[in-house]
Amino acid sequence: MNWIDETLADFGRRLGLAHLDCGAHGVAQLALAGGGLIAIEPVTRGDAEEVLVYVGRRAGHDAPRLLRQALIKAHHGQAGSLPVQVAMRGQGPDAMLLALLRLPAREFTPQRLDRAFDHLNRWLDALA
């Protein structure tokens, strides 16, 4: 078991889950109350190993406004020290705004994961 697996397992235990891993699809994803989600996905981009950490929130019919605000906030000139990438998933009442951080795999620790989720949640809260 590598440190990514250990970090995921630790995160799951803190949430009361006996076993959390990336499974057959390579993504650990949890549904949240209210229809949101959190996910962790190890990826390789070129020679770099990264872990994608993302939070999704229901946007519903307010999706165009929220996406516009998110894109402005994520623009490189306003991104800050932790650049957030954004995407929209779904349509109409099922639309979900995703906010994502790319972490170098070597920096993926329980503390870094907690800070990433906290940062993404505060980032999304600021859009409302």
mmCIF file with all atom_site columns, C-alpha atoms in Angstrom:
data_model
loop_
_atom_site.group_PDB
_atom_site.id
_atom_site.type_symbol
_atom_site.label_atom_id
_atom_site.label_alt_id
_atom_site.label_comp_id
_atom_site.label_asym_id
_atom_site.label_entity_id
_atom_site.label_seq_id
_atom_site.pdbx_PDB_ins_code
_atom_site.Cartn_x
_atom_site.Cartn_y
_atom_site.Cartn_z
_atom_site.occupancy
_atom_site.B_iso_or_equiv
_atom_site.pdbx_formal_charge
_atom_site.auth_seq_id
_atom_site.auth_comp_id
_atom_site.auth_asym_id
_atom_site.auth_atom_id
_atom_site.pdbx_PDB_model_num
ATOM 1   C CA . MET A 1 1   ? 0.000   0.000  0.000   1.00 0.00 ? 1   MET A CA 1
ATOM 2   C CA . ASN A 1 2   ? 1.520   3.339  -0.983  1.00 0.00 ? 2   ASN A CA 1
ATOM 3   C CA . TRP A 1 3   ? 1.078   6.660  0.824   1.00 0.00 ? 3   TRP A CA 1
ATOM 4   C CA . ILE A 1 4   ? -1.823  7.665  -1.448  1.00 0.00 ? 4   ILE A CA 1
ATOM 5   C CA . ASP A 1 5   ? -3.731  4.532  -0.427  1.00 0.00 ? 5   ASP A CA 1
ATOM 6   C CA . GLU A 1 6   ? -2.788  5.083  3.214   1.00 0.00 ? 6   GLU A CA 1
ATOM 7   C CA . THR A 1 7   ? -3.946  8.708  3.091   1.00 0.00 ? 7   THR A CA 1
ATOM 8   C CA . LEU A 1 8   ? -7.272  7.689  1.532   1.00 0.00 ? 8   LEU A CA 1
ATOM 9   C CA . ALA A 1 9   ? -7.773  4.931  4.104   1.00 0.00 ? 9   ALA A CA 1
ATOM 10  C CA . ASP A 1 10  ? -7.003  7.381  6.934   1.00 0.00 ? 10  ASP A CA 1
ATOM 11  C CA . PHE A 1 11  ? -9.410  9.948  5.490   1.00 0.00 ? 11  PHE A CA 1
ATOM 12  C CA . GLY A 1 12  ? -12.123 7.288  5.233   1.00 0.00 ? 12  GLY A CA 1
ATOM 13  C CA . ARG A 1 13  ? -11.608 6.130  8.823   1.00 0.00 ? 13  ARG A CA 1
ATOM 14  C CA . ARG A 1 14  ? -11.959 9.723  10.053  1.00 0.00 ? 14  ARG A CA 1
ATOM 15  C CA . LEU A 1 15  ? -15.301 9.834  8.225   1.00 0.00 ? 15  LEU A CA 1
ATOM 16  C CA . GLY A 1 16  ? -16.379 6.547  9.804   1.00 0.00 ? 16  GLY A CA 1
ATOM 17  C CA . LEU A 1 17  ? -15.785 4.444  6.677   1.00 0.00 ? 17  LEU A CA 1
ATOM 18  C CA . ALA A 1 18  ? -14.014 1.137  7.227   1.00 0.00 ? 18  ALA A CA 1
ATOM 19  C CA . HIS A 1 19  ? -12.456 1.081  3.763   1.00 0.00 ? 19  HIS A CA 1
ATOM 20  C CA . LEU A 1 20  ? -11.972 3.917  1.280   1.00 0.00 ? 20  LEU A CA 1
ATOM 21  C CA . ASP A 1 21  ? -9.894  3.493  -1.865  1.00 0.00 ? 21  ASP A CA 1
ATOM 22  C CA . CYS A 1 22  ? -9.885  4.442  -5.534  1.00 0.00 ? 22  CYS A CA 1
ATOM 23  C CA . GLY A 1 23  ? -11.598 1.220  -6.584  1.00 0.00 ? 23  GLY A CA 1
ATOM 24  C CA . ALA A 1 24  ? -11.782 -0.211 -10.086 1.00 0.00 ? 24  ALA A CA 1
ATOM 25  C CA . HIS A 1 25  ? -12.389 3.174  -11.744 1.00 0.00 ? 25  HIS A CA 1
ATOM 26  C CA . GLY A 1 26  ? -9.422  4.903  -10.119 1.00 0.00 ? 26  GLY A CA 1
ATOM 27  C CA . VAL A 1 27  ? -11.510 7.472  -8.224  1.00 0.00 ? 27  VAL A CA 1
ATOM 28  C CA . ALA A 1 28  ? -12.618 7.657  -4.599  1.00 0.00 ? 28  ALA A CA 1
ATOM 29  C CA . GLN A 1 29  ? -15.901 9.576  -4.631  1.00 0.00 ? 29  GLN A CA 1
ATOM 30  C CA . LEU A 1 30  ? -18.357 10.239 -1.833  1.00 0.00 ? 30  LEU A CA 1
ATOM 31  C CA . ALA A 1 31  ? -21.856 11.657 -2.180  1.00 0.00 ? 31  ALA A CA 1
ATOM 32  C CA . LEU A 1 32  ? -22.726 14.416 0.282   1.00 0.00 ? 32  LEU A CA 1
ATOM 33  C CA . ALA A 1 33  ? -26.022 15.438 1.800   1.00 0.00 ? 33  ALA A CA 1
ATOM 34  C CA . GLY A 1 34  ? -27.672 17.974 -0.460  1.00 0.00 ? 34  GLY A CA 1
ATOM 35  C CA . GLY A 1 35  ? -26.434 16.313 -3.624  1.00 0.00 ? 35  GLY A CA 1
ATOM 36  C CA . GLY A 1 36  ? -22.802 17.430 -3.589  1.00 0.00 ? 36  GLY A CA 1
ATOM 37  C CA . LEU A 1 37  ? -19.701 15.271 -3.822  1.00 0.00 ? 37  LEU A CA 1
ATOM 38  C CA . ILE A 1 38  ? -16.061 15.046 -2.888  1.00 0.00 ? 38  ILE A CA 1
ATOM 39  C CA . ALA A 1 39  ? -13.561 13.029 -4.896  1.00 0.00 ? 39  ALA A CA 1
ATOM 40  C CA . ILE A 1 40  ? -9.912  12.066 -4.971  1.00 0.00 ? 40  ILE A CA 1
ATOM 41  C CA . GLU A 1 41  ? -8.261  10.799 -8.145  1.00 0.00 ? 41  GLU A CA 1
ATOM 42  C CA . PRO A 1 42  ? -4.591  9.904  -8.651  1.00 0.00 ? 42  PRO A CA 1
ATOM 43  C CA . VAL A 1 43  ? -3.461  10.745 -12.216 1.00 0.00 ? 43  VAL A CA 1
ATOM 44  C CA . THR A 1 44  ? -0.295  10.932 -14.270 1.00 0.00 ? 44  THR A CA 1
ATOM 45  C CA . ARG A 1 45  ? 0.226   13.971 -16.486 1.00 0.00 ? 45  ARG A CA 1
ATOM 46  C CA . GLY A 1 46  ? 3.366   13.613 -18.556 1.00 0.00 ? 46  GLY A CA 1
ATOM 47  C CA . ASP A 1 47  ? 6.058   12.614 -16.079 1.00 0.00 ? 47  ASP A CA 1
ATOM 48  C CA . ALA A 1 48  ? 4.242   14.153 -13.122 1.00 0.00 ? 48  ALA A CA 1
ATOM 49  C CA . GLU A 1 49  ? 2.164   12.112 -10.698 1.00 0.00 ? 49  GLU A CA 1
ATOM 50  C CA . GLU A 1 50  ? -0.673  14.164 -9.222  1.00 0.00 ? 50  GLU A CA 1
ATOM 51  C CA . VAL A 1 51  ? -3.723  13.727 -7.066  1.00 0.00 ? 51  VAL A CA 1
ATOM 52  C CA . LEU A 1 52  ? -6.852  15.596 -8.115  1.00 0.00 ? 52  LEU A CA 1
ATOM 53  C CA . VAL A 1 53  ? -8.997  16.709 -5.195  1.00 0.00 ? 53  VAL A CA 1
ATOM 54  C CA . TYR A 1 54  ? -12.393 18.055 -6.098  1.00 0.00 ? 54  TYR A CA 1
ATOM 55  C CA . VAL A 1 55  ? -15.625 19.205 -4.543  1.00 0.00 ? 55  VAL A CA 1
ATOM 56  C CA . GLY A 1 56  ? -18.909 19.380 -6.414  1.00 0.00 ? 56  GLY A CA 1
ATOM 57  C CA . ARG A 1 57  ? -21.939 21.420 -5.433  1.00 0.00 ? 57  ARG A CA 1
ATOM 58  C CA . ARG A 1 58  ? -25.394 21.477 -6.944  1.00 0.00 ? 58  ARG A CA 1
ATOM 59  C CA . ALA A 1 59  ? -25.827 24.569 -9.066  1.00 0.00 ? 59  ALA A CA 1
ATOM 60  C CA . GLY A 1 60  ? -29.250 23.854 -10.540 1.00 0.00 ? 60  GLY A CA 1
ATOM 61  C CA . HIS A 1 61  ? -30.729 26.557 -12.727 1.00 0.00 ? 61  HIS A CA 1
ATOM 62  C CA . ASP A 1 62  ? -28.271 29.067 -11.246 1.00 0.00 ? 62  ASP A CA 1
ATOM 63  C CA . ALA A 1 63  ? -25.431 27.222 -13.030 1.00 0.00 ? 63  ALA A CA 1
ATOM 64  C CA . PRO A 1 64  ? -24.662 29.882 -15.693 1.00 0.00 ? 64  PRO A CA 1
ATOM 65  C CA . ARG A 1 65  ? -24.202 32.639 -13.090 1.00 0.00 ? 65  ARG A CA 1
ATOM 66  C CA . LEU A 1 66  ? -22.159 30.434 -10.754 1.00 0.00 ? 66  LEU A CA 1
ATOM 67  C CA . LEU A 1 67  ? -19.973 29.155 -13.581 1.00 0.00 ? 67  LEU A CA 1
ATOM 68  C CA . ARG A 1 68  ? -19.301 32.695 -14.794 1.00 0.00 ? 68  ARG A CA 1
ATOM 69  C CA . GLN A 1 69  ? -18.325 33.783 -11.260 1.00 0.00 ? 69  GLN A CA 1
ATOM 70  C CA . ALA A 1 70  ? -16.149 30.686 -10.831 1.00 0.00 ? 70  ALA A CA 1
ATOM 71  C CA . LEU A 1 71  ? -14.334 31.240 -14.128 1.00 0.00 ? 71  LEU A CA 1
ATOM 72  C CA . ILE A 1 72  ? -13.605 34.866 -13.230 1.00 0.00 ? 72  ILE A CA 1
ATOM 73  C CA . LYS A 1 73  ? -12.366 33.865 -9.780  1.00 0.00 ? 73  LYS A CA 1
ATOM 74  C CA . ALA A 1 74  ? -10.221 31.022 -11.184 1.00 0.00 ? 74  ALA A CA 1
ATOM 75  C CA . HIS A 1 75  ? -8.558  33.281 -13.786 1.00 0.00 ? 75  HIS A CA 1
ATOM 76  C CA . HIS A 1 76  ? -4.791  33.233 -13.358 1.00 0.00 ? 76  HIS A CA 1
ATOM 77  C CA . GLY A 1 77  ? -4.711  36.886 -12.356 1.00 0.00 ? 77  GLY A CA 1
ATOM 78  C CA . GLN A 1 78  ? -6.913  36.231 -9.331  1.00 0.00 ? 78  GLN A CA 1
ATOM 79  C CA . ALA A 1 79  ? -6.091  32.590 -8.566  1.00 0.00 ? 79  ALA A CA 1
ATOM 80  C CA . GLY A 1 80  ? -3.906  33.109 -5.501  1.00 0.00 ? 80  GLY A CA 1
ATOM 81  C CA . SER A 1 81  ? -1.411  30.555 -4.214  1.00 0.00 ? 81  SER A CA 1
ATOM 82  C CA . LEU A 1 82  ? -3.682  27.549 -4.799  1.00 0.00 ? 82  LEU A CA 1
ATOM 83  C CA . PRO A 1 83  ? -5.070  27.750 -8.336  1.00 0.00 ? 83  PRO A CA 1
ATOM 84  C CA . VAL A 1 84  ? -8.516  26.190 -8.608  1.00 0.00 ? 84  VAL A CA 1
ATOM 85  C CA . GLN A 1 85  ? -9.835  24.707 -11.837 1.00 0.00 ? 85  GLN A CA 1
ATOM 86  C CA . VAL A 1 86  ? -13.576 24.659 -12.472 1.00 0.00 ? 86  VAL A CA 1
ATOM 87  C CA . ALA A 1 87  ? -15.980 22.614 -14.542 1.00 0.00 ? 87  ALA A CA 1
ATOM 88  C CA . MET A 1 88  ? -19.703 22.062 -14.877 1.00 0.00 ? 88  MET A CA 1
ATOM 89  C CA . ARG A 1 89  ? -21.261 18.604 -14.865 1.00 0.00 ? 89  ARG A CA 1
ATOM 90  C CA . GLY A 1 90  ? -24.840 17.897 -15.902 1.00 0.00 ? 90  GLY A CA 1
ATOM 91  C CA . GLN A 1 91  ? -27.617 20.232 -17.003 1.00 0.00 ? 91  GLN A CA 1
ATOM 92  C CA . GLY A 1 92  ? -30.730 21.932 -15.726 1.00 0.00 ? 92  GLY A CA 1
ATOM 93  C CA . PRO A 1 93  ? -31.694 21.108 -12.150 1.00 0.00 ? 93  PRO A CA 1
ATOM 94  C CA . ASP A 1 94  ? -28.975 18.410 -11.995 1.00 0.00 ? 94  ASP A CA 1
ATOM 95  C CA . ALA A 1 95  ? -26.114 20.779 -12.918 1.00 0.00 ? 95  ALA A CA 1
ATOM 96  C CA . MET A 1 96  ? -23.141 20.588 -10.570 1.00 0.00 ? 96  MET A CA 1
ATOM 97  C CA . LEU A 1 97  ? -20.248 23.032 -10.273 1.00 0.00 ? 97  LEU A CA 1
ATOM 98  C CA . LEU A 1 98  ? -16.905 21.277 -9.691  1.00 0.00 ? 98  LEU A CA 1
ATOM 99  C CA . ALA A 1 99  ? -13.878 22.959 -8.118  1.00 0.00 ? 99  ALA A CA 1
ATOM 100 C CA . LEU A 1 100 ? -10.582 21.088 -8.387  1.00 0.00 ? 100 LEU A CA 1
ATOM 101 C CA . LEU A 1 101 ? -7.053  21.317 -7.010  1.00 0.00 ? 101 LEU A CA 1
ATOM 102 C CA . ARG A 1 102 ? -4.053  19.446 -8.457  1.00 0.00 ? 102 ARG A CA 1
ATOM 103 C CA . LEU A 1 103 ? -1.639  18.275 -5.766  1.00 0.00 ? 103 LEU A CA 1
ATOM 104 C CA . PRO A 1 104 ? 1.755   16.747 -6.506  1.00 0.00 ? 104 PRO A CA 1
ATOM 105 C CA . ALA A 1 105 ? 1.462   13.108 -5.411  1.00 0.00 ? 105 ALA A CA 1
ATOM 106 C CA . ARG A 1 106 ? 4.505   13.446 -3.141  1.00 0.00 ? 106 ARG A CA 1
ATOM 107 C CA . GLU A 1 107 ? 2.653   16.164 -1.161  1.00 0.00 ? 107 GLU A CA 1
ATOM 108 C CA . PHE A 1 108 ? -0.507  14.097 -0.674  1.00 0.00 ? 108 PHE A CA 1
ATOM 109 C CA . THR A 1 109 ? -0.809  13.675 3.094   1.00 0.00 ? 109 THR A CA 1
ATOM 110 C CA . PRO A 1 110 ? -3.831  13.617 5.429   1.00 0.00 ? 110 PRO A CA 1
ATOM 111 C CA . GLN A 1 111 ? -3.106  17.206 6.468   1.00 0.00 ? 111 GLN A CA 1
ATOM 112 C CA . ARG A 1 112 ? -2.733  18.391 2.866   1.00 0.00 ? 112 ARG A CA 1
ATOM 113 C CA . LEU A 1 113 ? -5.968  16.622 1.910   1.00 0.00 ? 113 LEU A CA 1
ATOM 114 C CA . ASP A 1 114 ? -7.831  18.313 4.768   1.00 0.00 ? 114 ASP A CA 1
ATOM 115 C CA . ARG A 1 115 ? -6.452  21.713 3.721   1.00 0.00 ? 115 ARG A CA 1
ATOM 116 C CA . ALA A 1 116 ? -7.403  21.067 0.085   1.00 0.00 ? 116 ALA A CA 1
ATOM 117 C CA . PHE A 1 117 ? -11.019 20.237 0.942   1.00 0.00 ? 117 PHE A CA 1
ATOM 118 C CA . ASP A 1 118 ? -11.206 23.211 3.304   1.00 0.00 ? 118 ASP A CA 1
ATOM 119 C CA . HIS A 1 119 ? -9.797  25.531 0.627   1.00 0.00 ? 119 HIS A CA 1
ATOM 120 C CA . LEU A 1 120 ? -12.216 24.255 -2.044  1.00 0.00 ? 120 LEU A CA 1
ATOM 121 C CA . ASN A 1 121 ? -15.232 24.556 0.245   1.00 0.00 ? 121 ASN A CA 1
ATOM 122 C CA . ARG A 1 122 ? -14.320 28.124 1.237   1.00 0.00 ? 122 ARG A CA 1
ATOM 123 C CA . TRP A 1 123 ? -13.629 28.933 -2.426  1.00 0.00 ? 123 TRP A CA 1
ATOM 124 C CA . LEU A 1 124 ? -17.084 27.689 -3.447  1.00 0.00 ? 124 LEU A CA 1
ATOM 125 C CA . ASP A 1 125 ? -18.770 29.398 -0.472  1.00 0.00 ? 125 ASP A CA 1
ATOM 126 C CA . ALA A 1 126 ? -17.372 32.727 -1.676  1.00 0.00 ? 126 ALA A CA 1
ATOM 127 C CA . LEU A 1 127 ? -19.285 32.371 -4.956  1.00 0.00 ? 127 LEU A CA 1
ATOM 128 C CA . ALA A 1 128 ? -22.715 32.368 -3.357  1.00 0.00 ? 128 ALA A CA 1
#
